[in-house]
């Protein structure tokens, strides 16, 4: 097959790859993106669609391991790790354990907030400039609670985040009903966070890919990267199902699949796939334009135009596409418990996808020390939609040799 010479080759057509293609094309650079399926067919398709700026307490935090072990025993729980003797999983858990320290958590909060704040400003700009038709809204997010212990815990989290400038309010049951009339009488209170936006994620990614194309980006779907050829400290060739590529710069933005692709390059990226589910239903006419979290059960509910999506669970069981019906039923039950009329919803689609989990909950963004023309942009865990725009911009700045908008040291792909 032919060998094509390109300037920048992006691997992966999810939110990260497409945002990088957009920012590169927007600054007049030549860019080619290869995607093995369709644009937005991975985690960026059916997720909760939240630009969750205030979601800034990392998953590895003091107590996370104890809570995780408790959930491990419950097959309907929202969090699950399939115990297995996989050296990559064992290494990931070891690194996760190392990150579960209070001082590390406190260090991560302002970094996550900086990523989110820079990103939401870019999302505002992109939506002002292009007709992305993804139902983008900035309305904040309301966390609902049925138990006092969970509400008390949420208050402590808000107090911690307020020290970093996060804006939020604790609401009693009456104030919750005023803001969100469908809340059932089981809800005893809530916490409202201001800095959240929401949209339909696959509409955003697909339409942004079209904008990038109109700016000159070459987007190739159904083009799968199979292997690489390296020469010294460079990637000499990228072999795909539709020919070979020689690129000045290669961007690895393949989400959860970045780990197996990295392995083919001799890199050991600590990224584990973490399956999540979503159920999309037709949105009732009177349903408010406000994302809520059914907090005790960890189910996110996001309005997306005329659809309403329920997203939940984090299952670390490798690339296993099977659907655990007990967890799906637990989400449906949670909806009925918190929201009146939840039982009458007309379901349209059941989906699952793999989050690319990094062990310290910070993404991997930067040039690889081992391969000079490789830029890694992956491991965005539960916040890839949130951090997509800023990641795309940082990648374009790295390629252009410009000073990055954010200090990149915390995101070094070689930090583990
Ligand atoms: C249930 C659920 C809810 C979520 N909710 C939110 C949320 O509300 N807010 C938020 O910020 N984040 C959320 N996330 C996380 C978010 O979806 C991910 O972090 C994000 O989509 C990752 O984007 P990505 O581009 O790295 O990966 P992906 O979207 O998975 O894209 C990677 C792409 O690479 C392609 N690819 C893989 N291998 C190859 C190859 N060999 N050759 C070519 N292409 C290849 C894949 O086909 C895929 O399209 C959620 C995730 C889940 C599962």
Coordinates of C-alpha atoms and ligand atoms in Angstrom, one line a residue:
X1 CA 0.0 0.0 0.0
X2 CA 1.1 3.6 -0.5
X3 CA 2.9 5.7 2.1
X4 CA 1.4 9.1 2.7
X5 CA 3.4 12.0 4.1
X6 CA 1.5 14.3 6.5
X7 CA 2.5 17.0 9.0
X8 CA 0.5 15.9 12.0
X9 CA -1.3 12.6 12.3
X10 CA -3.9 12.3 15.1
X11 CA -4.9 8.8 16.2
X12 CA -8.5 8.7 17.5
X13 CA -11.7 10.6 16.6
X14 CA -13.1 11.1 20.1
X15 CA -13.4 14.5 21.8
X16 CA -9.7 14.7 22.4
X17 CA -8.6 13.9 18.9
X18 CA -11.3 16.1 17.3
X19 CA -10.6 19.1 19.5
X20 CA -6.8 18.8 18.7
X21 CA -7.7 18.6 14.9
X22 CA -9.9 21.7 15.3
X23 CA -7.3 23.9 17.1
X24 CA -4.6 22.8 14.6
X25 CA -6.8 23.5 11.6
X26 CA -8.0 26.8 13.1
X27 CA -4.4 28.0 13.3
X28 CA -3.8 27.1 9.7
X29 CA -1.8 23.9 10.3
X30 CA -2.1 20.8 8.1
X31 CA -3.6 17.9 10.1
X32 CA -4.9 14.4 9.4
X33 CA -7.0 12.4 11.8
X34 CA -7.5 8.6 11.6
X35 CA -10.4 6.9 13.4
X36 CA -11.0 3.2 13.3
X37 CA -14.8 3.4 13.4
X38 CA -16.9 6.6 13.1
X39 CA -16.1 9.9 14.7
X40 CA -17.4 9.9 18.3
X41 CA -17.9 6.1 18.5
X42 CA -15.9 5.5 21.7
X43 CA -16.4 7.1 25.2
X44 CA -17.3 10.4 23.6
X45 CA -20.6 9.1 22.2
X46 CA -23.0 8.3 25.0
X47 CA -21.5 9.9 28.1
X48 CA -23.2 12.3 30.5
X49 CA -22.3 15.4 28.5
X50 CA -21.2 17.5 31.5
X51 CA -18.5 20.1 31.3
X52 CA -17.9 19.5 35.0
X53 CA -15.6 22.4 36.0
X54 CA -16.4 22.0 39.7
X55 CA -15.9 18.3 39.7
X56 CA -12.4 18.8 41.1
X57 CA -11.9 16.3 43.9
X58 CA -9.9 13.5 42.2
X59 CA -11.2 9.9 42.5
X60 CA -8.0 8.8 44.3
X61 CA -8.6 10.5 47.7
X62 CA -8.3 9.3 51.3
X63 CA -11.0 6.6 51.9
X64 CA -11.4 5.8 48.2
X65 CA -9.9 2.4 48.6
X66 CA -12.0 1.4 51.6
X67 CA -15.2 2.5 49.9
X68 CA -14.1 0.7 46.7
X69 CA -13.5 -2.5 48.6
X70 CA -17.0 -2.3 50.1
X71 CA -18.6 -1.8 46.7
X72 CA -16.6 -4.7 45.3
X73 CA -18.8 -7.1 47.1
X74 CA -22.1 -5.7 45.7
X75 CA -22.9 -6.6 42.1
X76 CA -25.5 -3.8 41.9
X77 CA -23.0 -1.1 43.2
X78 CA -21.9 1.8 41.0
X79 CA -18.2 0.9 41.2
X80 CA -16.6 -2.4 40.5
X81 CA -13.2 -3.9 39.9
X82 CA -13.0 -7.4 38.5
X83 CA -10.3 -9.1 40.6
X84 CA -7.7 -10.7 38.2
X85 CA -4.0 -11.3 37.9
X86 CA -3.3 -8.7 35.2
X87 CA 0.1 -7.0 35.7
X88 CA -1.2 -3.8 34.1
X89 CA -4.2 -3.7 36.4
X90 CA -2.0 -4.4 39.5
X91 CA 0.4 -1.6 38.5
X92 CA -2.5 0.7 38.0
X93 CA -4.0 -0.1 41.4
X94 CA -0.6 0.4 43.0
X95 CA -0.3 3.9 41.4
X96 CA -3.9 4.7 42.4
X97 CA -3.1 3.7 45.9
X98 CA -0.1 6.0 45.9
X99 CA -2.4 8.9 44.8
X100 CA -4.9 8.3 47.7
X101 CA -3.1 10.8 50.0
X102 CA -4.5 14.0 51.3
X103 CA -1.6 16.2 50.2
X104 CA -1.8 14.7 46.7
X105 CA -5.5 15.2 46.5
X106 CA -5.1 18.9 47.7
X107 CA -2.4 19.4 45.0
X108 CA -4.7 18.0 42.3
X109 CA -7.8 20.2 43.0
X110 CA -6.4 23.5 41.6
X111 CA -4.9 21.6 38.7
X112 CA -8.3 20.1 37.8
X113 CA -10.0 23.4 38.3
X114 CA -7.5 25.2 36.0
X115 CA -8.1 22.5 33.3
X116 CA -11.9 22.9 33.6
X117 CA -12.0 26.7 33.7
X118 CA -9.7 27.1 30.7
X119 CA -11.8 24.5 28.9
X120 CA -15.3 26.0 29.6
X121 CA -14.0 29.4 28.3
X122 CA -13.0 27.7 25.1
X123 CA -16.3 25.8 24.8
X124 CA -18.1 29.2 25.2
X125 CA -16.0 30.6 22.4
X126 CA -16.5 27.6 20.1
X127 CA -20.2 27.8 20.5
X128 CA -20.3 31.5 19.9
X129 CA -18.4 31.0 16.6
X130 CA -19.8 27.8 15.1
X131 CA -23.3 26.3 14.8
X132 CA -22.5 23.1 16.7
X133 CA -26.2 22.2 17.3
X134 CA -25.5 20.2 20.5
X135 CA -27.9 21.9 22.9
X136 CA -25.1 23.5 24.8
X137 CA -26.3 25.2 28.0
X138 CA -24.6 26.7 31.1
X139 CA -27.0 26.1 34.0
X140 CA -25.0 24.6 36.8
X141 CA -25.8 21.3 38.3
X142 CA -27.8 20.1 41.3
X143 CA -26.7 17.2 43.5
X144 CA -29.7 15.5 45.2
X145 CA -29.5 13.5 48.5
X146 CA -31.8 11.0 50.1
X147 CA -29.6 10.3 53.2
X148 CA -28.3 12.7 55.8
X149 CA -24.8 11.1 55.9
X150 CA -24.4 11.6 52.1
X151 CA -25.6 15.2 52.4
X152 CA -23.2 15.9 55.3
X153 CA -20.3 14.5 53.3
X154 CA -21.4 16.7 50.3
X155 CA -21.4 19.8 52.5
X156 CA -17.8 19.0 53.6
X157 CA -16.8 18.6 50.0
X158 CA -18.3 21.9 49.1
X159 CA -16.5 23.7 52.0
X160 CA -13.2 22.2 50.7
X161 CA -13.9 23.3 47.1
X162 CA -15.0 26.8 48.3
X163 CA -11.4 27.3 49.6
X164 CA -10.3 27.0 45.9
X165 CA -12.9 29.6 44.7
X166 CA -15.7 27.1 43.7
X167 CA -19.2 28.6 43.9
X168 CA -22.0 26.5 45.3
X169 CA -24.9 26.5 47.8
X170 CA -26.4 24.0 50.2
X171 CA -30.2 23.7 49.7
X172 CA -32.9 22.3 52.0
X173 CA -35.7 20.2 50.6
X174 CA -37.9 23.2 49.9
X175 CA -35.2 25.1 48.0
X176 CA -34.5 21.9 46.0
X177 CA -38.1 21.6 45.0
X178 CA -38.1 25.3 43.9
X179 CA -35.1 24.8 41.7
X180 CA -36.1 21.3 40.5
X181 CA -39.8 20.6 40.8
X182 CA -39.7 16.9 39.7
X183 CA -37.7 16.0 42.8
X184 CA -39.6 13.3 44.8
X185 CA -40.4 13.6 48.5
X186 CA -37.5 11.2 49.3
X187 CA -35.0 14.0 48.5
X188 CA -34.0 15.7 51.8
X189 CA -31.6 18.3 50.4
X190 CA -29.1 19.2 47.8
X191 CA -26.0 21.1 46.8
X192 CA -26.0 23.4 43.8
X193 CA -22.8 24.0 41.9
X194 CA -22.6 26.9 39.4
X195 CA -19.7 26.0 37.1
X196 CA -21.2 23.3 35.0
X197 CA -22.3 23.3 31.4
X198 CA -24.0 20.5 29.5
X199 CA -24.5 19.4 25.9
X200 CA -25.1 16.4 23.7
X201 CA -21.6 15.0 23.5
X202 CA -21.7 13.1 20.2
X203 CA -23.4 16.0 18.4
X204 CA -20.6 18.3 19.7
X205 CA -17.8 16.0 18.6
X206 CA -19.3 15.1 15.2
X207 CA -20.2 18.7 14.4
X208 CA -16.8 20.0 15.5
X209 CA -15.2 17.4 13.2
X210 CA -17.2 19.0 10.4
X211 CA -16.0 22.4 11.3
X212 CA -12.4 21.2 11.5
X213 CA -12.9 19.6 8.0
X214 CA -14.2 22.9 6.7
X215 CA -11.0 24.6 8.0
X216 CA -8.9 22.1 6.1
X217 CA -8.4 19.1 8.5
X218 CA -8.3 15.7 6.7
X219 CA -10.6 13.4 8.7
X220 CA -10.4 9.7 7.8
X221 CA -13.0 7.3 9.3
X222 CA -12.8 3.5 9.1
X223 CA -9.0 3.8 9.2
X224 CA -7.5 1.7 11.9
X225 CA -3.9 2.0 13.2
X226 CA -2.5 -1.5 13.2
X227 CA 1.2 -1.0 14.1
X228 CA 4.2 1.3 14.1
X229 CA 7.7 1.4 12.7
X230 CA 10.2 3.2 14.9
X231 CA 13.7 4.4 14.0
X232 CA 15.9 5.6 16.9
X233 CA 13.8 8.0 19.0
X234 CA 11.1 8.6 16.3
X235 CA 8.0 7.0 14.9
X236 CA 9.0 6.4 11.3
X237 CA 5.8 4.9 10.1
X238 CA 2.2 4.4 11.2
X239 CA 0.6 1.4 9.5
X240 CA -3.1 1.5 9.1
X241 CA -5.8 -0.5 7.3
X242 CA -5.8 2.2 4.6
X243 CA -2.1 2.6 4.0
X244 CA 1.0 3.8 5.8
X245 CA 1.6 7.3 7.1
X246 CA 4.9 9.2 7.7
X247 CA 4.2 12.1 10.0
X248 CA 6.3 15.0 11.5
X249 CA 4.2 14.6 14.7
X250 CA 1.9 11.8 15.8
X251 CA -0.8 12.5 18.5
X252 CA -2.0 9.5 20.4
X253 CA -5.6 10.3 21.4
X254 CA -7.1 6.8 21.3
X255 CA -8.8 7.0 24.7
X256 CA -8.9 3.7 26.5
X257 CA -7.1 2.1 23.5
X258 CA -4.1 4.3 24.0
X259 CA -2.6 1.7 26.4
X260 CA -2.5 -1.2 23.8
X261 CA -1.3 1.2 21.1
X262 CA 1.3 2.6 23.4
X263 CA 2.5 -0.9 24.1
X264 CA 3.1 -1.4 20.4
X265 CA 5.4 1.6 20.7
X266 CA 7.3 0.2 23.7
X267 CA 5.5 2.6 26.2
X268 CA 3.7 1.4 29.3
X269 CA 0.9 4.0 29.7
X270 CA -1.0 3.2 32.9
X271 CA -4.5 3.6 31.5
X272 CA -7.3 1.1 32.3
X273 CA -10.7 1.0 30.5
X274 CA -13.5 1.7 32.9
X275 CA -16.9 0.8 31.5
X276 CA -19.9 3.1 32.1
X277 CA -23.5 2.8 31.0
X278 CA -26.1 5.3 29.9
X279 CA -29.8 5.1 29.2
X280 CA -31.2 7.8 26.9
X281 CA -34.9 8.5 27.1
X282 CA -37.3 10.9 25.5
X283 CA -37.4 14.0 27.6
X284 CA -40.8 14.8 29.1
X285 CA -42.1 18.2 27.9
X286 CA -42.0 19.8 31.3
X287 CA -38.6 18.4 32.4
X288 CA -36.4 21.3 33.6
X289 CA -33.2 22.3 31.8
X290 CA -31.0 21.4 34.8
X291 CA -28.6 18.5 35.1
X292 CA -29.0 16.6 38.4
X293 CA -27.0 14.0 40.2
X294 CA -28.8 11.2 42.1
X295 CA -26.0 11.3 44.5
X296 CA -26.5 8.3 46.9
X297 CA -26.7 6.0 43.8
X298 CA -24.2 7.9 41.6
X299 CA -26.5 8.4 38.6
X300 CA -26.1 11.5 36.5
X301 CA -29.2 12.8 34.7
X302 CA -28.6 15.3 31.9
X303 CA -31.2 17.0 29.6
X304 CA -29.9 17.1 26.0
X305 CA -32.4 18.9 23.8
X306 CA -35.4 16.5 23.5
X307 CA -33.5 13.7 25.2
X308 CA -32.8 12.9 28.8
X309 CA -29.8 10.7 29.7
X310 CA -29.0 8.7 32.8
X311 CA -25.3 7.7 33.2
X312 CA -23.7 5.6 35.8
X313 CA -21.3 3.0 37.0
X314 CA -17.6 2.5 36.8
X315 CA -16.6 -1.1 36.0
X316 CA -12.9 -2.0 35.7
X317 CA -13.1 -5.4 34.0
X318 CA -10.9 -4.8 30.9
X319 CA -12.5 -4.3 27.5
X320 CA -15.6 -6.4 28.4
X321 CA -18.6 -5.1 26.5
X322 CA -21.2 -7.2 28.4
X323 CA -24.0 -5.4 30.0
X324 CA -24.6 -6.1 33.7
X325 CA -28.4 -5.9 34.0
X326 CA -28.4 -5.5 37.8
X327 CA -26.5 -2.2 37.4
X328 CA -28.8 -0.9 34.7
X329 CA -31.8 -1.8 36.9
X330 CA -30.2 0.0 39.8
X331 CA -30.0 3.2 37.7
X332 CA -33.7 2.9 36.7
X333 CA -34.7 2.3 40.3
X334 CA -32.7 5.4 41.4
X335 CA -34.5 7.5 38.9
X336 CA -37.9 6.4 40.3
X337 CA -36.7 7.0 43.8
X338 CA -35.6 10.6 43.2
X339 CA -37.7 11.9 40.4
X340 CA -41.5 11.9 40.1
X341 CA -42.7 10.4 36.8
X342 CA -39.4 8.7 36.4
X343 CA -41.1 5.3 35.8
X344 CA -43.0 6.5 32.8
X345 CA -40.0 7.5 30.6
X346 CA -39.8 6.2 27.1
X347 CA -36.3 4.7 26.7
X348 CA -34.5 5.2 23.3
X349 CA -31.0 3.8 23.7
X350 CA -28.9 1.8 26.0
X351 CA -25.1 2.4 25.7
X352 CA -21.8 1.5 27.3
X353 CA -18.4 2.9 26.7
X354 CA -14.9 2.8 28.2
X355 CA -13.4 5.8 30.1
X356 CA -9.6 6.0 29.8
X357 CA -8.7 6.0 33.5
X358 CA -5.4 7.3 34.7
X359 CA -4.4 6.3 38.2
X360 CA -4.0 9.9 39.6
X361 CA -7.1 11.2 37.8
X362 CA -5.0 13.7 35.8
X363 CA -4.7 13.4 32.0
X364 CA -1.5 12.5 30.2
X365 CA -0.7 15.4 27.9
X366 CA 2.8 16.1 26.5
X367 CA 5.6 15.0 24.3
X368 CA 7.0 11.5 25.0
X369 CA 10.5 11.3 26.4
X370 CA 11.1 8.1 24.5
X371 CA 9.8 9.1 21.1
X372 CA 10.5 12.7 20.0
X373 CA 7.7 13.0 17.5
X374 CA 5.0 11.5 19.7
X375 CA 2.5 13.6 21.6
X376 CA 0.4 11.8 24.1
X377 CA -3.1 13.2 24.8
X378 CA -5.1 10.6 26.7
X379 CA -6.1 9.3 30.2
X380 CA -8.9 11.8 30.8
X381 CA -10.8 9.4 33.0
X382 CA -14.2 10.7 34.0
X383 CA -13.6 14.2 32.6
X384 CA -12.7 13.9 28.9
X385 CA -15.6 16.0 27.8
X386 CA -14.7 18.6 30.4
X387 CA -11.1 18.8 29.5
X388 CA -11.4 18.1 25.7
X389 CA -11.2 21.7 24.5
X390 CA -8.2 22.8 26.6
X391 CA -6.4 19.5 25.7
X392 CA -6.9 20.2 22.0
X393 CA -5.5 23.6 22.4
X394 CA -2.5 22.4 24.4
X395 CA -1.7 19.8 21.8
X396 CA -1.9 22.5 19.0
X397 CA 0.5 24.7 21.1
X398 CA 2.9 21.8 21.6
X399 CA 3.0 21.2 17.9
X400 CA 3.4 24.9 17.1
X401 CA 6.2 25.2 19.7
X402 CA 4.2 28.0 21.4
X403 CA 4.1 28.5 25.2
X404 CA 1.2 26.4 26.5
X405 CA -1.8 28.0 28.2
X406 CA -1.2 25.8 31.3
X407 CA 1.9 24.5 32.9
X408 CA 2.3 20.9 31.5
X409 CA 4.5 19.3 34.2
X410 CA 1.6 17.7 36.2
X411 CA 0.4 16.0 32.9
X412 CA 3.7 14.6 31.8
X413 CA 3.1 11.2 30.2
X414 CA 6.4 10.0 31.8
X415 CA 5.4 10.9 35.4
X416 CA 4.6 7.3 36.5
Ligands
LIG1 C1 -21.0 6.6 31.3 C2 -19.9 7.7 31.1 C3 -20.2 9.0 31.5 C4 -19.3 10.1 31.3 N1 -19.7 11.3 31.6 C5 -18.8 12.4 31.4 C6 -19.2 13.7 31.6 O1 -20.3 14.0 32.0 N2 -18.2 14.7 31.5 C7 -17.0 14.4 31.1 O2 -16.2 15.3 31.1 N3 -16.6 13.1 30.8 C8 -17.5 12.1 31.0 N4 -17.1 10.8 30.7 C9 -15.7 10.6 30.3 C10 -15.5 10.9 28.8 O3 -16.5 10.2 28.1 C11 -14.1 10.4 28.3 O4 -13.1 10.9 29.2 C12 -13.8 11.0 26.9 O5 -14.9 10.7 26.1 C13 -12.6 10.4 26.4 O6 -12.4 10.9 25.1 P1 -11.2 10.3 24.2 O7 -11.2 11.1 22.9 O8 -9.9 10.2 24.9 O9 -11.6 8.8 23.9 P2 -12.8 8.1 23.0 O10 -14.0 9.0 22.9 O11 -13.0 6.7 23.5 O12 -12.1 8.2 21.6 C14 -11.0 7.4 21.2 C15 -11.2 7.0 19.8 O13 -10.0 6.3 19.3 C16 -10.4 5.3 18.4 N5 -9.4 4.3 18.2 C17 -9.1 3.4 19.1 N6 -8.1 2.6 18.6 C18 -7.8 3.1 17.4 C19 -6.9 2.6 16.4 N7 -6.1 1.6 16.5 N8 -6.9 3.3 15.2 C20 -7.7 4.4 15.0 N9 -8.6 4.8 15.9 C21 -8.6 4.2 17.1 C22 -11.7 4.8 19.0 O14 -12.5 4.2 18.0 C23 -12.4 6.0 19.6 O15 -13.3 6.6 18.7 C24 -18.0 9.8 30.8 C25 -17.7 8.5 30.4 C26 -18.7 7.4 30.6 C27 -18.3 6.0 30.1

